[in-house]
């Protein structure tokens, strides 16, 4: 993964909603970071959770295996493979694995939430890096459309 803005080319992830590698084991792994969004793979172990949190970015989570409980703005919802949950920016949320196998999901943040090279093997490692300010989204992923046009990263309409 690169710390630079993405190239103008296709990025392909086959079988994202079917057979994600349950053996990957990383709690959090950034797969791709764009100018306006970010794709992250997460594996929550049995009995684990992502942590009660609030982001300043929008988040859409698609569950690909396992089962869990989502709590968003105080409302609970059971989740399973094939479900999609949306968490608007500024909204409290927590996801807990309630099943016997890993709860695997990919999430799309808009804009990016994490460093484009992030791989956290455990929740504790992720929490520590976030607390120490080591897991910050790249500055280029938080720029406006006009700034990206001016920098030549996107063409004006």
mmCIF file of N, CA and C in Angstrom, residues 23-70:
data_model
loop_
_atom_site.group_PDB
_atom_site.id
_atom_site.type_symbol
_atom_site.label_atom_id
_atom_site.label_comp_id
_atom_site.label_asym_id
_atom_site.label_seq_id
_atom_site.Cartn_x
_atom_site.Cartn_y
_atom_site.Cartn_z
ATOM 1 N N UNK A 23 -9.136 -16.485 7.191
ATOM 2 C CA UNK A 23 -7.879 -16.774 7.862
ATOM 3 C C UNK A 23 -6.956 -15.561 7.944
ATOM 4 N N UNK A 24 -7.382 -14.421 7.352
ATOM 5 C CA UNK A 24 -6.513 -13.243 7.361
ATOM 6 C C UNK A 24 -6.178 -12.841 8.791
ATOM 7 N N UNK A 25 -7.169 -12.845 9.651
ATOM 8 C CA UNK A 25 -6.929 -12.657 11.068
ATOM 9 C C UNK A 25 -6.672 -11.239 11.532
ATOM 10 N N UNK A 26 -6.346 -10.311 10.628
ATOM 11 C CA UNK A 26 -6.096 -8.947 11.093
ATOM 12 C C UNK A 26 -7.395 -8.314 11.565
ATOM 13 N N UNK A 27 -7.319 -7.622 12.668
ATOM 14 C CA UNK A 27 -8.479 -6.893 13.173
ATOM 15 C C UNK A 27 -8.895 -5.832 12.163
ATOM 16 N N UNK A 28 -7.912 -5.104 11.626
ATOM 17 C CA UNK A 28 -8.202 -4.037 10.665
ATOM 18 C C UNK A 28 -7.105 -3.994 9.611
ATOM 19 N N UNK A 29 -7.511 -3.954 8.354
ATOM 20 C CA UNK A 29 -6.544 -3.839 7.264
ATOM 21 C C UNK A 29 -7.119 -2.928 6.189
ATOM 22 N N UNK A 30 -6.445 -1.827 5.940
ATOM 23 C CA UNK A 30 -6.878 -0.919 4.880
ATOM 24 C C UNK A 30 -6.555 -1.571 3.544
ATOM 25 N N UNK A 31 -7.570 -1.704 2.692
ATOM 26 C CA UNK A 31 -7.389 -2.298 1.374
ATOM 27 C C UNK A 31 -7.124 -1.243 0.308
ATOM 28 N N UNK A 32 -7.754 -0.078 0.449
ATOM 29 C CA UNK A 32 -7.610 0.975 -0.555
ATOM 30 C C UNK A 32 -8.042 2.309 0.051
ATOM 31 N N UNK A 33 -7.318 3.360 -0.311
ATOM 32 C CA UNK A 33 -7.673 4.709 0.119
ATOM 33 C C UNK A 33 -7.717 5.612 -1.099
ATOM 34 N N UNK A 34 -8.851 6.271 -1.270
ATOM 35 C CA UNK A 34 -9.037 7.202 -2.373
ATOM 36 C C UNK A 34 -9.109 8.631 -1.882
ATOM 37 N N UNK A 35 -9.338 9.535 -2.820
ATOM 38 C CA UNK A 35 -9.435 10.949 -2.465
ATOM 39 C C UNK A 35 -10.645 11.227 -1.580
ATOM 40 N N UNK A 36 -11.720 10.428 -1.729
ATOM 41 C CA UNK A 36 -12.959 10.716 -1.009
ATOM 42 C C UNK A 36 -13.527 9.536 -0.220
ATOM 43 N N UNK A 37 -12.839 8.387 -0.224
ATOM 44 C CA UNK A 37 -13.344 7.229 0.506
ATOM 45 C C UNK A 37 -12.208 6.245 0.790
ATOM 46 N N UNK A 38 -12.525 5.239 1.606
ATOM 47 C CA UNK A 38 -11.524 4.250 2.003
ATOM 48 C C UNK A 38 -12.217 2.910 2.247
ATOM 49 N N UNK A 39 -11.596 1.806 1.792
ATOM 50 C CA UNK A 39 -12.127 0.464 1.993
ATOM 51 C C UNK A 39 -11.241 -0.253 3.009
ATOM 52 N N UNK A 40 -11.870 -0.788 4.055
ATOM 53 C CA UNK A 40 -11.140 -1.437 5.147
ATOM 54 C C UNK A 40 -11.781 -2.790 5.445
ATOM 55 N N UNK A 41 -10.949 -3.824 5.567
ATOM 56 C CA UNK A 41 -11.390 -5.164 5.947
ATOM 57 C C UNK A 41 -11.197 -5.318 7.449
ATOM 58 N N UNK A 42 -12.217 -5.840 8.138
ATOM 59 C CA UNK A 42 -12.119 -6.053 9.583
ATOM 60 C C UNK A 42 -12.511 -7.476 9.932
ATOM 61 N N UNK A 43 -11.806 -8.053 10.900
ATOM 62 C CA UNK A 43 -12.112 -9.371 11.445
ATOM 63 C C UNK A 43 -12.248 -9.224 12.949
ATOM 64 N N UNK A 44 -13.451 -9.452 13.448
ATOM 65 C CA UNK A 44 -13.717 -9.336 14.880
ATOM 66 C C UNK A 44 -13.812 -10.751 15.443
ATOM 67 N N UNK A 45 -12.908 -11.119 16.349
ATOM 68 C CA UNK A 45 -12.919 -12.494 16.867
ATOM 69 C C UNK A 45 -14.168 -12.783 17.698
ATOM 70 N N UNK A 46 -14.475 -14.066 17.870
ATOM 71 C CA UNK A 46 -15.611 -14.476 18.698
ATOM 72 C C UNK A 46 -15.502 -13.801 20.062
ATOM 73 N N UNK A 47 -16.587 -13.173 20.499
ATOM 74 C CA UNK A 47 -16.609 -12.469 21.777
ATOM 75 C C UNK A 47 -16.010 -11.079 21.726
ATOM 76 N N UNK A 48 -15.435 -10.692 20.595
ATOM 77 C CA UNK A 48 -14.784 -9.384 20.469
ATOM 78 C C UNK A 48 -15.733 -8.304 19.995
ATOM 79 N N UNK A 49 -15.203 -7.085 19.931
ATOM 80 C CA UNK A 49 -15.993 -5.948 19.466
ATOM 81 C C UNK A 49 -15.063 -4.928 18.818
ATOM 82 N N UNK A 50 -15.655 -3.911 18.174
ATOM 83 C CA UNK A 50 -14.833 -2.872 17.546
ATOM 84 C C UNK A 50 -14.551 -1.725 18.508
ATOM 85 N N UNK A 51 -15.297 -1.667 19.585
ATOM 86 C CA UNK A 51 -15.155 -0.563 20.526
ATOM 87 C C UNK A 51 -16.239 0.474 20.296
ATOM 88 N N UNK A 52 -16.746 1.018 21.372
ATOM 89 C CA UNK A 52 -17.781 2.042 21.306
ATOM 90 C C UNK A 52 -17.125 3.324 20.799
ATOM 91 N N UNK A 53 -17.579 3.851 19.665
ATOM 92 C CA UNK A 53 -16.877 4.975 19.055
ATOM 93 C C UNK A 53 -17.800 5.897 18.278
ATOM 94 N N UNK A 54 -17.252 7.050 17.939
ATOM 95 C CA UNK A 54 -17.908 8.045 17.096
ATOM 96 C C UNK A 54 -16.850 8.550 16.128
ATOM 97 N N UNK A 55 -17.182 8.587 14.824
ATOM 98 C CA UNK A 55 -16.263 9.105 13.810
ATOM 99 C C UNK A 55 -16.778 10.435 13.270
ATOM 100 N N UNK A 56 -15.892 11.178 12.652
ATOM 101 C CA UNK A 56 -16.278 12.423 11.980
ATOM 102 C C UNK A 56 -16.541 12.175 10.496
ATOM 103 N N UNK A 57 -16.585 10.903 10.096
ATOM 104 C CA UNK A 57 -16.805 10.517 8.703
ATOM 105 C C UNK A 57 -17.988 9.550 8.630
ATOM 106 N N UNK A 58 -18.594 9.446 7.452
ATOM 107 C CA UNK A 58 -19.644 8.455 7.231
ATOM 108 C C UNK A 58 -19.010 7.078 7.106
ATOM 109 N N UNK A 59 -19.784 6.046 7.443
ATOM 110 C CA UNK A 59 -19.273 4.682 7.396
ATOM 111 C C UNK A 59 -20.397 3.742 6.959
ATOM 112 N N UNK A 60 -20.098 2.867 5.981
ATOM 113 C CA UNK A 60 -21.031 1.825 5.562
ATOM 114 C C UNK A 60 -20.325 0.491 5.751
ATOM 115 N N UNK A 61 -20.948 -0.425 6.502
ATOM 116 C CA UNK A 61 -20.336 -1.715 6.828
ATOM 117 C C UNK A 61 -21.137 -2.838 6.191
ATOM 118 N N UNK A 62 -20.461 -3.717 5.446
ATOM 119 C CA UNK A 62 -21.084 -4.888 4.843
ATOM 120 C C UNK A 62 -20.497 -6.117 5.512
ATOM 121 N N UNK A 63 -21.363 -6.935 6.095
ATOM 122 C CA UNK A 63 -20.938 -8.127 6.821
ATOM 123 C C UNK A 63 -20.884 -9.308 5.856
ATOM 124 N N UNK A 64 -19.767 -10.045 5.887
ATOM 125 C CA UNK A 64 -19.578 -11.138 4.939
ATOM 126 C C UNK A 64 -19.599 -12.510 5.594
ATOM 127 N N UNK A 65 -19.388 -12.591 6.903
ATOM 128 C CA UNK A 65 -19.523 -13.874 7.607
ATOM 129 C C UNK A 65 -19.663 -13.610 9.099
ATOM 130 N N UNK A 66 -20.216 -14.582 9.782
ATOM 131 C CA UNK A 66 -20.406 -14.467 11.224
ATOM 132 C C UNK A 66 -21.726 -13.813 11.574
ATOM 133 N N UNK A 67 -21.857 -13.532 12.870
ATOM 134 C CA UNK A 67 -23.067 -12.866 13.366
ATOM 135 C C UNK A 67 -22.678 -11.957 14.519
ATOM 136 N N UNK A 68 -23.466 -10.911 14.679
ATOM 137 C CA UNK A 68 -23.144 -9.961 15.729
ATOM 138 C C UNK A 68 -24.322 -9.092 16.091
ATOM 139 N N UNK A 69 -24.023 -8.123 16.941
ATOM 140 C CA UNK A 69 -25.030 -7.147 17.357
ATOM 141 C C UNK A 69 -24.463 -5.758 17.114
ATOM 142 N N UNK A 70 -25.237 -4.960 16.396
ATOM 143 C CA UNK A 70 -24.885 -3.565 16.149
ATOM 144 C C UNK A 70 -25.665 -2.697 17.118
#
